[in-house]
Amino acid sequence: MEWLDRGFVGLKTSSHSAFLSWRLLASDASDLRFLIYRKVSGKQKERLTDTALCQGTNYTDSSCIADRDIEYLLYSIKGEKEVLEATFVIKGSQEIRNYFEIPLKVPEGYTAADASVGDLDGDGQYELIVHQVGKGHDNAHLGLTDEPVFQAYRLDGKFLWEINLGKNIREGAHYTQFMVYDLNGDGKAEFVCKTADGTVDGIGRTLGNKDADYRDKDPKSTTYGKILHGPEYLTVFDGLTGKAISTVEYIPGRGEPQSWGDQKANRADRYLAAIAYLDGKKPSLIMCRGYYDRTALVAWDFDGKKLTKRWVFDTENADHHYEGQGFHNLAVADVDEDGRDEIIYGSMTVDDDGKGLYSSGLGHGDALHVTDLDPDREGLEIFAIHEHKGSSKGVGVSLRDARNGELLFSASIDEDVTRGVAASIDPNHRGAYMWWLARDSAYNMQGIAVGPRPRFVNFLIWWDGDLSRELLDDTQIAKYNEGVIFKAEGVSSINGTKRTPNLSVDLFGDWREELILRSIDNKSLRIYMSSIPTSFRMTTLMHDPVYRLGIAWQNVAYNQPPHTGFYLGPEMKQVPKPYLNLVRHRD
């Protein structure tokens, strides 16, 4: 797992107050105490905390001087010594606001879309990778698209690189899944995605034949704008420079499109991706193709120089119950508690060795939530919604045992359920609720209706000071049974009617999540941080393996919120201490 610094940040919240927040790390003692000092306009430092802080890792300075530059100093107490951990400066000229802003170099006609994070230079701070989207088309639609573009930025706004995937990669939610992760354990993250002839890397080099154009450009064709021919690649790029390091053939190739379910490359060009610790020690890249019919997952390892195939799971030429069970998203977790990750691929799960662990046979769906939803039941649970159209029949909503796929609860039989969520959202209730569009009620883990369905059925975020999760939709955050508690102004969500953020992530500060949204003028990304004090102390969510891998796959296809690998909610027990090897890059 990546080594992180304290993530010490601060915001001016009024003319006389500032909110400070920092990380607790997996390597910290649970009783580690902190002190806060400040320097005003370079003068001698003064101590703000009368006693050492031993609860939440945040602090409100209610006596700051708004028009002066203030340097805050965070110290930890180790033994009898005060150890300087981090500093942060709030300028006197800084506006009173609850967000940080990153200016963007958006190509003309493009919009900032899905984002991900990784420590690209190994300094313990995250950088941001942004998918810049021009004209795109869903797989089911015809037409030419713009070329997919990716850019990397430091959190201080410094532009690092741009990668253009070229005309032979189509733009749309299902085509370009990208992973940002430290794959070879050197403490610095790589960037990985599907590429083709004409892809230009971050240092200006072109992959393959720069003049190749495999698009169907005949407007009268039944596959106009689709790409049914030409080589397909998988490339690892250096995270700091964008330089292509290793390129291999994308496996499996498209082959005969009908093997995936149709002749128009609708189902052949459905891709998913993830990161998983298949041996329990090192991360592997999981690249996937297909989920409506034929389904294939391929695991790759990267040693810093080249990609090596670990295993292939492919239902081709096999009439079995793993075919057609995929979703528009996936999840990764150690569901059988053997110390190695499994890939929850919708209604089926693939084991760490690339063999099928089980298939529920419940079929395709749009949304998937994997975490400890029921704290009074051993192990993790899977909540899913399922698509049933026309003559298709079956379960519309399912709650399953993540270990073996046992059906624990089902509802909305023979209904096409398009959206649904499960999470611990009621601060007065231990355990999660389930809710979905086809019903007007929320249900507990026993399947009993407990109240009205929440207004929002899109996304989630940990935002306020308690342990329950809040509801996120578009640019608003709401609390169950209380209504909207926060609305971001001057920004927009992405992904159309799904109204998701560019990214929600525990980016810095304490364990609550930051909300990243693009400005309406498309000139910047805004990173919103909660300034609500909390006394709950918790290790950064990015040091929980399930949550960290959830951040890696959040951008994939129909974005879903990340979840932890433990129950996080009212009346929770102590957060489990992860046994992590924190990798720090040293030049």
Coordinates of C-alpha atoms in Angstrom, one line a residue:
M1 CA 0.0 0.0 0.0
E2 CA 1.2 3.5 -0.8
W3 CA 3.0 5.5 1.9
L4 CA 1.2 8.8 2.5
D5 CA 2.1 12.0 4.3
R6 CA -0.2 13.7 6.8
G7 CA -2.4 15.3 4.2
F8 CA -2.5 18.4 6.4
V9 CA -4.8 21.1 4.9
G10 CA -6.7 24.1 6.0
L11 CA -9.5 26.3 4.8
K12 CA -10.6 29.8 5.9
T13 CA -14.2 29.3 7.0
S14 CA -15.0 32.8 8.3
S15 CA -13.4 36.1 9.0
H16 CA -12.1 34.8 12.3
S17 CA -12.0 31.0 11.9
A18 CA -10.1 28.3 10.0
F19 CA -10.7 24.5 9.8
L20 CA -7.6 22.2 9.8
S21 CA -7.6 18.5 9.0
W22 CA -5.0 15.7 8.7
R23 CA -4.6 12.0 8.2
L24 CA -4.2 9.2 10.7
L25 CA -2.0 6.5 9.0
A26 CA -2.1 2.7 9.2
S27 CA 1.4 2.8 10.7
D28 CA 0.3 5.1 13.5
A29 CA -0.3 4.0 17.1
S30 CA -4.0 4.2 17.8
D31 CA -3.4 6.6 20.7
L32 CA -1.0 8.9 18.8
R33 CA -1.6 12.5 20.1
F34 CA -1.3 15.8 18.2
L35 CA -0.6 19.5 18.9
I36 CA -1.3 22.5 16.7
Y37 CA 0.8 25.7 16.6
R38 CA 0.6 28.7 14.4
K39 CA 2.7 31.6 13.2
V40 CA 1.1 34.8 12.1
S41 CA 3.0 36.8 9.5
G42 CA 6.2 35.0 10.3
K43 CA 6.2 35.8 14.0
Q44 CA 7.1 33.4 16.8
K45 CA 4.9 30.3 16.9
E46 CA 2.1 30.0 19.5
R47 CA 0.5 26.9 20.7
L48 CA -3.3 26.6 20.0
T49 CA -4.1 23.3 21.7
D50 CA -4.1 23.5 25.5
T51 CA -4.0 19.7 25.7
A52 CA -2.9 17.2 23.2
L53 CA -5.6 16.1 20.7
C54 CA -6.4 12.4 21.0
Q55 CA -9.8 12.2 19.3
G56 CA -10.7 13.4 15.8
T57 CA -7.9 14.5 13.5
N58 CA -9.3 17.9 12.8
Y59 CA -9.2 21.3 14.6
T60 CA -11.1 24.6 14.3
D61 CA -9.0 27.7 15.0
S62 CA -11.7 30.2 16.2
S63 CA -9.3 33.1 16.7
C64 CA -7.5 33.4 13.4
I65 CA -6.7 36.8 11.9
A66 CA -8.3 36.8 8.5
D67 CA -6.2 39.4 6.7
R68 CA -2.8 37.9 7.8
D69 CA -0.8 35.0 6.4
I70 CA -1.0 32.2 9.0
E71 CA 1.3 29.2 9.0
Y72 CA -0.1 26.2 10.9
L73 CA 2.2 23.6 12.3
L74 CA 1.1 20.0 13.1
Y75 CA 3.1 18.1 15.7
S76 CA 2.8 14.6 17.0
I77 CA 3.9 13.5 20.5
K78 CA 6.1 10.5 20.4
G79 CA 7.5 9.5 23.8
E80 CA 8.4 12.8 25.4
K81 CA 9.2 14.6 22.2
E82 CA 7.1 16.9 20.0
V83 CA 7.8 15.9 16.3
L84 CA 6.9 18.3 13.5
E85 CA 4.7 16.4 11.0
A86 CA 3.5 19.0 8.5
T87 CA 2.8 22.6 7.9
F88 CA 0.1 24.5 6.0
V89 CA -0.2 28.2 5.1
I90 CA -3.5 30.0 4.8
K91 CA -3.0 33.3 3.0
G92 CA -4.6 36.4 4.3
S93 CA -5.8 37.0 0.7
Q94 CA -7.5 33.6 0.5
E95 CA -11.3 33.6 0.0
I96 CA -13.7 32.3 2.6
R97 CA -14.7 29.0 0.9
N98 CA -14.9 25.3 1.5
Y99 CA -13.0 24.1 -1.6
F100 CA -9.5 24.1 -3.3
E101 CA -9.3 24.9 -7.0
I102 CA -7.2 23.3 -9.7
P103 CA -7.0 25.2 -13.0
L104 CA -7.3 23.0 -16.1
K105 CA -5.8 23.1 -19.6
V106 CA -9.0 21.7 -21.3
P107 CA -8.7 21.0 -25.1
E108 CA -11.1 23.1 -27.1
G109 CA -14.5 21.4 -27.3
Y110 CA -13.7 19.0 -24.4
T111 CA -15.0 18.7 -20.9
A112 CA -13.4 17.4 -17.7
A113 CA -14.9 14.0 -16.9
D114 CA -13.9 11.0 -14.7
A115 CA -10.9 11.4 -12.6
S116 CA -8.6 9.2 -10.5
V117 CA -5.7 9.7 -8.1
G118 CA -2.3 8.2 -7.5
D119 CA 1.0 9.3 -6.0
L120 CA 2.9 9.7 -9.3
D121 CA 6.2 11.0 -7.8
G122 CA 6.3 9.1 -4.5
D123 CA 6.3 12.1 -2.2
G124 CA 3.3 10.9 -0.2
Q125 CA 0.8 13.3 -1.8
Y126 CA -1.7 12.4 -4.5
E127 CA -1.8 13.7 -8.0
L128 CA -4.9 13.9 -10.1
I129 CA -5.5 12.2 -13.5
V130 CA -8.4 13.6 -15.5
H131 CA -10.2 12.1 -18.5
Q132 CA -11.0 15.0 -20.9
V133 CA -14.0 14.1 -23.0
G134 CA -15.1 15.5 -26.4
K135 CA -18.0 14.2 -28.5
G136 CA -18.7 10.6 -27.5
H137 CA -21.2 7.9 -28.2
D138 CA -22.6 5.0 -26.3
N139 CA -21.9 1.6 -27.8
A140 CA -25.5 1.3 -28.9
H141 CA -25.2 4.5 -31.0
L142 CA -23.6 5.2 -34.3
G143 CA -21.3 8.1 -35.2
L144 CA -17.8 9.3 -35.1
T145 CA -16.3 10.5 -31.8
D146 CA -13.5 12.7 -30.7
E147 CA -10.2 11.3 -29.5
P148 CA -10.0 10.4 -25.8
V149 CA -7.5 12.6 -23.9
F150 CA -6.0 12.2 -20.4
Q151 CA -4.1 14.8 -18.4
A152 CA -2.2 14.7 -15.1
Y153 CA -2.0 17.5 -12.5
R154 CA -0.5 18.1 -9.1
L155 CA -2.9 19.3 -6.4
D156 CA -1.2 22.7 -6.6
G157 CA -2.4 23.0 -10.2
K158 CA 0.9 22.1 -12.0
F159 CA 0.2 20.4 -15.3
L160 CA 2.3 17.2 -15.8
W161 CA 1.4 15.6 -19.1
E162 CA -1.2 14.8 -21.7
I163 CA -1.9 11.5 -23.5
N164 CA -4.1 11.4 -26.6
L165 CA -5.4 7.9 -27.3
G166 CA -6.1 8.8 -31.0
K167 CA -8.9 8.1 -33.5
N168 CA -8.7 4.3 -33.1
I169 CA -10.1 4.4 -29.6
R170 CA -13.8 5.4 -29.5
E171 CA -15.0 7.8 -26.8
G172 CA -17.8 6.8 -24.5
A173 CA -18.5 5.4 -21.0
H174 CA -17.9 1.8 -22.0
Y175 CA -14.6 2.1 -24.0
T176 CA -11.9 3.7 -22.0
Q177 CA -11.4 2.3 -18.5
F178 CA -8.2 3.6 -17.0
M179 CA -6.3 2.5 -13.9
V180 CA -3.9 4.6 -11.8
Y181 CA -1.9 2.5 -9.3
D182 CA 1.6 1.6 -8.1
L183 CA 1.8 -1.7 -10.0
N184 CA 5.5 -2.5 -9.4
G185 CA 5.9 -1.4 -5.8
D186 CA 8.4 1.4 -6.3
G187 CA 6.2 3.9 -4.5
K188 CA 5.1 5.7 -7.7
A189 CA 1.9 5.1 -9.5
E190 CA 1.5 4.1 -13.2
F191 CA -1.3 5.0 -15.6
V192 CA -2.7 2.1 -17.7
C193 CA -5.4 1.9 -20.4
K194 CA -6.4 0.3 -23.7
T195 CA -4.5 1.9 -26.6
A196 CA -4.3 1.6 -30.4
D197 CA -2.3 2.7 -33.5
G198 CA -2.1 6.5 -33.3
T199 CA -2.0 6.9 -29.5
V200 CA 0.4 9.7 -28.5
D201 CA 2.1 9.3 -25.1
G202 CA 3.0 12.1 -22.6
I203 CA 6.4 12.8 -24.3
G204 CA 5.0 13.0 -27.8
R205 CA 5.8 9.6 -29.1
T206 CA 3.2 7.7 -31.2
L207 CA 2.4 4.1 -30.7
G208 CA 2.1 1.9 -33.8
N209 CA 1.1 3.3 -37.2
K210 CA 0.4 7.0 -36.8
D211 CA -1.5 7.1 -40.1
A212 CA -3.8 4.2 -39.4
D213 CA -7.6 4.9 -39.3
Y214 CA -9.8 1.8 -38.6
R215 CA -13.1 3.7 -38.1
D216 CA -16.1 2.9 -40.2
K217 CA -16.6 6.3 -41.8
D218 CA -19.6 5.4 -44.0
P219 CA -22.7 7.3 -42.7
K220 CA -24.9 4.7 -44.4
S221 CA -23.2 1.7 -42.7
T222 CA -24.9 -0.2 -39.8
T223 CA -21.6 0.2 -37.9
Y224 CA -20.8 3.9 -38.7
G225 CA -18.2 5.2 -36.4
K226 CA -17.5 1.8 -34.9
I227 CA -14.0 0.2 -34.9
L228 CA -14.2 -3.4 -36.0
H229 CA -10.7 -3.9 -37.3
G230 CA -7.1 -3.1 -36.5
P231 CA -4.7 -4.1 -33.6
E232 CA -5.7 -3.5 -30.0
Y233 CA -3.1 -2.8 -27.4
L234 CA -2.7 -2.4 -23.6
T235 CA -0.2 0.1 -22.4
V236 CA 1.5 1.0 -19.1
F237 CA 2.6 4.7 -19.0
D238 CA 5.0 6.3 -16.5
G239 CA 2.8 8.2 -14.1
L240 CA 5.1 11.2 -13.7
T241 CA 5.9 11.8 -17.4
G242 CA 3.2 10.0 -19.3
K243 CA 5.9 8.1 -21.3
A244 CA 4.7 4.7 -22.7
I245 CA 6.8 2.0 -20.9
S246 CA 5.2 -1.3 -22.0
T247 CA 2.7 -2.2 -24.7
V248 CA 1.2 -5.6 -25.3
E249 CA -1.6 -7.0 -27.4
Y250 CA -5.0 -6.5 -25.7
I251 CA -6.4 -9.9 -24.7
P252 CA -8.9 -11.1 -25.7
G253 CA -9.1 -9.3 -29.0
R254 CA -12.5 -8.5 -30.6
G255 CA -12.4 -11.6 -32.9
E256 CA -15.8 -12.3 -34.4
P257 CA -18.1 -9.7 -32.8
Q258 CA -21.0 -12.2 -32.7
S259 CA -19.2 -14.2 -30.1
W260 CA -19.9 -11.3 -27.7
G261 CA -23.6 -11.1 -28.6
D262 CA -24.1 -9.0 -31.8
Q263 CA -22.5 -8.0 -35.1
K264 CA -22.3 -4.2 -34.4
A265 CA -19.5 -4.1 -31.8
N266 CA -22.1 -3.0 -29.2
R267 CA -21.3 -5.9 -26.8
A268 CA -17.8 -6.6 -28.0
D269 CA -16.7 -3.2 -26.9
R270 CA -17.8 -3.3 -23.3
Y271 CA -14.8 -3.0 -21.1
L272 CA -14.2 -3.0 -17.3
A273 CA -11.0 -2.7 -15.3
A274 CA -9.7 -3.1 -11.7
I275 CA -6.7 -3.6 -9.5
A276 CA -6.5 -6.7 -7.3
Y277 CA -4.0 -8.3 -4.9
L278 CA -4.3 -11.8 -6.3
D279 CA -1.4 -13.2 -4.3
G280 CA -2.1 -11.0 -1.2
K281 CA 1.1 -9.2 -1.6
K282 CA 1.4 -7.4 -5.0
P283 CA -1.2 -5.6 -7.1
S284 CA -2.2 -7.1 -10.4
L285 CA -4.0 -5.3 -13.3
I286 CA -7.4 -6.8 -14.3
M287 CA -8.6 -5.9 -17.8
C288 CA -12.0 -7.1 -18.9
R289 CA -14.1 -7.4 -22.0
G290 CA -17.8 -8.3 -22.3
Y291 CA -20.6 -9.0 -19.8
Y292 CA -23.9 -9.4 -21.6
D293 CA -22.9 -12.7 -23.2
R294 CA -19.3 -13.9 -23.5
T295 CA -17.2 -12.6 -20.6
A296 CA -13.4 -12.3 -20.3
L297 CA -11.1 -11.2 -17.5
V298 CA -7.3 -11.1 -17.9
A299 CA -4.9 -10.5 -15.0
W300 CA -1.5 -8.8 -15.7
D301 CA 1.6 -8.2 -13.6
F302 CA 4.0 -5.4 -14.1
D303 CA 7.6 -5.4 -12.9
G304 CA 8.5 -1.9 -13.9
K305 CA 9.6 -2.8 -17.4
K306 CA 7.1 -5.2 -19.0
L307 CA 3.6 -6.6 -18.6
T308 CA 3.3 -10.3 -18.0
K309 CA 0.0 -12.2 -18.3
R310 CA -1.0 -14.0 -15.0
W311 CA -4.2 -15.8 -16.1
V312 CA -7.2 -15.6 -18.4
F313 CA -10.9 -16.2 -17.5
D314 CA -13.0 -16.5 -20.7
T315 CA -16.4 -18.1 -21.2
E316 CA -15.8 -18.5 -25.0
N317 CA -16.9 -21.8 -26.3
A318 CA -18.3 -22.7 -22.9
D319 CA -22.0 -22.9 -22.3
H320 CA -22.0 -22.4 -18.5
H321 CA -23.6 -20.2 -15.9
Y322 CA -20.8 -17.6 -15.8
E323 CA -21.8 -16.2 -19.2
G324 CA -23.9 -13.0 -19.2
Q325 CA -23.5 -12.3 -15.5
G326 CA -21.5 -9.0 -15.7
F327 CA -22.6 -5.5 -14.7
H328 CA -21.6 -2.0 -15.9
N329 CA -19.2 -2.0 -12.9
L330 CA -17.4 -4.4 -10.7
A331 CA -15.8 -4.5 -7.2
V332 CA -12.7 -6.1 -5.6
A333 CA -12.5 -7.6 -2.1
D334 CA -11.2 -10.7 -0.3
V335 CA -14.6 -12.3 0.0
D336 CA -13.4 -15.7 1.2
E337 CA -10.9 -14.3 3.7
D338 CA -7.9 -16.3 2.4
G339 CA -5.7 -13.2 2.2
R340 CA -6.1 -12.8 -1.6
D341 CA -8.6 -10.7 -3.6
E342 CA -11.5 -11.8 -5.7
I343 CA -13.2 -9.9 -8.5
I344 CA -17.0 -9.4 -8.0
Y345 CA -18.1 -9.2 -11.6
G346 CA -21.8 -8.4 -11.1
S347 CA -23.7 -11.6 -10.5
M348 CA -20.6 -13.8 -10.5
T349 CA -17.3 -13.8 -8.7
V350 CA -13.9 -14.8 -10.0
D351 CA -11.3 -16.3 -7.6
D352 CA -7.8 -15.1 -7.1
D353 CA -6.5 -17.9 -9.3
G354 CA -8.6 -16.9 -12.3
K355 CA -11.2 -19.6 -11.9
G356 CA -14.9 -19.1 -11.2
L357 CA -15.6 -19.0 -7.5
Y358 CA -19.4 -19.0 -8.0
S359 CA -22.2 -17.5 -10.2
S360 CA -25.5 -16.5 -8.7
G361 CA -27.1 -16.8 -12.2
L362 CA -29.1 -13.6 -11.5
G363 CA -27.9 -11.9 -14.7
H364 CA -26.9 -8.4 -15.8
G365 CA -27.4 -5.2 -13.8
D366 CA -26.4 -1.5 -13.5
A367 CA -25.3 -1.0 -9.9
L368 CA -23.3 -3.0 -7.4
H369 CA -22.3 -2.4 -3.7
V370 CA -19.9 -4.6 -1.8
T371 CA -19.1 -4.0 1.8
D372 CA -20.1 -5.1 5.3
L373 CA -23.7 -4.0 5.2
D374 CA -24.8 -6.2 8.1
P375 CA -22.4 -5.8 11.0
D376 CA -24.3 -8.6 12.9
R377 CA -23.6 -11.1 10.2
E378 CA -20.1 -12.5 9.4
G379 CA -18.4 -11.4 6.3
L380 CA -19.2 -9.0 3.4
E381 CA -22.5 -8.7 1.5
I382 CA -23.3 -7.8 -2.1
F383 CA -26.3 -5.6 -2.9
A384 CA -27.2 -5.4 -6.6
I385 CA -30.0 -4.3 -8.9
H386 CA -30.8 -6.4 -12.0
E387 CA -32.1 -5.6 -15.5
H388 CA -35.1 -7.4 -16.8
K389 CA -36.7 -6.2 -20.1
G390 CA -39.3 -7.6 -22.5
S391 CA -39.7 -11.4 -21.9
S392 CA -36.7 -11.5 -19.5
K393 CA -37.8 -12.5 -16.0
G394 CA -36.1 -12.8 -12.6
V395 CA -35.0 -11.0 -9.5
G396 CA -34.8 -7.2 -9.7
V397 CA -33.0 -6.6 -6.4
S398 CA -30.7 -9.0 -4.6
L399 CA -28.7 -9.1 -1.3
R400 CA -26.1 -11.9 -1.4
D401 CA -23.5 -13.4 0.8
A402 CA -20.2 -12.3 -0.8
R403 CA -18.4 -15.4 0.2
N404 CA -20.6 -17.9 -1.7
G405 CA -23.4 -16.0 -3.5
E406 CA -26.1 -17.3 -1.2
L407 CA -29.3 -15.2 -1.8
L408 CA -30.2 -13.4 1.5
F409 CA -33.0 -11.1 0.2
S410 CA -34.7 -10.5 -3.1
A411 CA -37.4 -8.2 -4.3
S412 CA -38.9 -6.5 -7.4
I413 CA -39.4 -9.8 -9.2
D414 CA -39.6 -9.4 -13.0
E415 CA -39.0 -5.7 -12.8
D416 CA -36.3 -3.7 -14.6
V417 CA -34.6 -1.9 -11.8
T418 CA -32.3 0.8 -13.0
R419 CA -30.9 2.4 -9.9
G420 CA -30.4 1.3 -6.3
V421 CA -28.1 1.8 -3.3
A422 CA -27.2 0.2 0.0
A423 CA -25.4 1.9 2.8
S424 CA -25.5 2.8 6.5
I425 CA -27.3 6.2 6.2
D426 CA -29.4 6.4 9.4
P427 CA -27.4 7.7 12.4
N428 CA -30.0 6.1 14.7
H429 CA -29.7 2.6 13.2
R430 CA -27.0 0.0 13.3
G431 CA -26.5 -1.5 9.9
A432 CA -27.3 -0.5 6.3
Y433 CA -30.5 0.2 4.5
M434 CA -31.3 -0.8 0.9
W435 CA -33.4 1.3 -1.5
W436 CA -34.1 1.4 -5.3
L437 CA -36.3 3.2 -7.8
A438 CA -39.0 0.5 -8.2
R439 CA -40.1 0.9 -4.5
D440 CA -41.1 3.8 -2.3
S441 CA -39.5 2.4 0.9
A442 CA -36.1 1.8 2.4
Y443 CA -35.4 -1.7 3.8
N444 CA -33.1 -3.0 6.5
M445 CA -30.9 -6.0 6.1
Q446 CA -33.7 -8.3 7.1
G447 CA -35.8 -7.0 4.2
I448 CA -38.2 -5.1 6.4
A449 CA -39.5 -1.7 5.2
V450 CA -38.3 0.9 7.7
G451 CA -39.3 4.2 6.2
P452 CA -39.6 6.2 3.0
R453 CA -37.1 5.7 0.2
P454 CA -34.4 8.4 0.3
R455 CA -34.8 11.1 -2.3
F456 CA -31.4 10.4 -3.8
V457 CA -30.6 7.1 -5.5
N458 CA -27.3 7.8 -7.2
F459 CA -24.2 8.2 -5.0
L460 CA -22.8 8.3 -1.5
I461 CA -20.3 10.3 0.6
W462 CA -19.0 10.5 4.2
W463 CA -19.3 14.2 4.9
D464 CA -20.7 15.3 8.3
G465 CA -19.4 14.6 11.8
D466 CA -21.2 11.3 12.5
L467 CA -20.5 7.7 11.3
S468 CA -23.5 7.3 8.9
R469 CA -23.0 8.0 5.2
E470 CA -24.7 10.9 3.4
L471 CA -26.5 10.9 0.1
L472 CA -24.8 12.5 -2.9
D473 CA -26.6 13.5 -6.1
D474 CA -25.5 16.0 -8.7
T475 CA -24.0 18.9 -6.7
Q476 CA -26.0 18.2 -3.5
I477 CA -25.4 16.3 -0.3
A478 CA -28.4 15.2 1.8
K479 CA -28.9 13.5 5.1
Y480 CA -31.5 10.7 5.4
N481 CA -34.8 12.1 6.7
E482 CA -33.3 15.6 7.0
G483 CA -32.9 16.9 3.4
V484 CA -30.1 18.7 1.7
I485 CA -27.2 19.8 4.1
F486 CA -24.8 21.1 1.4
K487 CA -25.0 22.4 -2.2
A488 CA -22.0 23.3 -4.3
E489 CA -22.5 26.4 -6.4
G490 CA -20.9 27.2 -9.7
V491 CA -20.1 23.6 -10.5
S492 CA -21.6 20.7 -12.5
S493 CA -21.7 16.9 -12.1
I494 CA -20.8 14.5 -15.0
N495 CA -22.1 11.4 -16.7
G496 CA -25.5 12.8 -17.8
T497 CA -28.5 11.6 -15.8
K498 CA -26.3 9.6 -13.5
R499 CA -25.1 12.9 -12.1
T500 CA -21.9 11.6 -10.5
P501 CA -18.9 13.6 -9.3
N502 CA -15.6 13.6 -11.2
L503 CA -14.4 11.7 -8.1
S504 CA -15.3 11.3 -4.5
V505 CA -12.3 10.2 -2.4
D506 CA -10.6 10.5 1.0
L507 CA -8.0 12.7 -0.8
F508 CA -6.4 14.4 2.3
G509 CA -7.4 15.5 5.8
D510 CA -9.3 13.2 8.1
W511 CA -11.2 10.1 7.0
R512 CA -14.2 12.0 5.5
E513 CA -14.4 12.1 1.7
E514 CA -13.6 15.0 -0.6
L515 CA -16.0 15.9 -3.4
I516 CA -14.4 16.8 -6.8
L517 CA -16.6 18.6 -9.3
R518 CA -15.8 20.6 -12.5
S519 CA -16.6 24.3 -12.6
I520 CA -19.5 25.3 -14.9
D521 CA -17.1 27.2 -17.1
N522 CA -15.0 24.0 -17.4
K523 CA -11.8 25.9 -16.5
S524 CA -11.1 24.1 -13.2
L525 CA -11.8 21.3 -10.8
R526 CA -13.0 22.2 -7.3
I527 CA -12.1 19.9 -4.4
Y528 CA -14.7 20.4 -1.7
M529 CA -13.8 19.4 1.9
S530 CA -16.1 19.1 4.8
S531 CA -15.4 21.7 7.5
I532 CA -17.8 20.0 10.0
P533 CA -15.8 19.0 13.1
T534 CA -15.9 15.3 14.1
S535 CA -14.6 13.6 17.2
F536 CA -14.4 10.2 15.5
R537 CA -10.9 9.1 14.9
M538 CA -10.2 6.7 12.1
T539 CA -7.2 5.7 9.8
T540 CA -7.4 7.3 6.4
L541 CA -9.8 5.3 4.2
M542 CA -7.1 5.1 1.6
H543 CA -5.2 2.6 3.9
D544 CA -8.2 0.3 3.8
P545 CA -7.5 -2.1 0.9
V546 CA -11.1 -2.5 -0.3
Y547 CA -11.7 1.3 -0.3
R548 CA -8.4 2.1 -2.0
L549 CA -9.1 -0.4 -4.8
G550 CA -12.6 1.1 -5.0
I551 CA -11.1 4.5 -5.8
A552 CA -9.1 2.8 -8.6
W553 CA -12.3 1.3 -10.2
Q554 CA -14.6 4.3 -9.5
N555 CA -14.1 5.7 -13.0
V556 CA -15.1 2.4 -14.7
A557 CA -18.3 2.5 -16.9
Y558 CA -21.3 3.4 -14.7
N559 CA -19.5 5.0 -11.7
Q560 CA -20.3 3.6 -8.3
P561 CA -19.2 5.0 -4.9
P562 CA -16.3 3.2 -3.1
H563 CA -17.0 1.2 0.1
T564 CA -14.8 0.0 2.9
G565 CA -13.9 -3.6 3.7
F566 CA -15.4 -3.2 7.2
Y567 CA -18.7 -1.9 8.6
L568 CA -18.5 1.9 8.9
G569 CA -21.6 3.2 10.6
P570 CA -23.4 3.8 13.9
E571 CA -22.4 1.5 16.7
M572 CA -19.4 0.2 14.8
K573 CA -16.7 -1.6 16.6
Q574 CA -13.1 -0.4 16.5
V575 CA -11.8 0.0 13.0
P576 CA -9.7 -3.1 12.2
K577 CA -6.0 -2.4 12.0
P578 CA -4.8 -3.2 8.5
Y579 CA -1.6 -5.2 8.1
L580 CA 0.0 -3.1 5.3
N581 CA 3.5 -2.8 3.8
L582 CA 3.6 0.9 3.2
V583 CA 5.9 1.5 0.2
R584 CA 7.8 4.8 0.1
H585 CA 9.9 5.9 -2.9
R586 CA 13.4 7.1 -2.1
D587 CA 15.7 8.5 -4.8

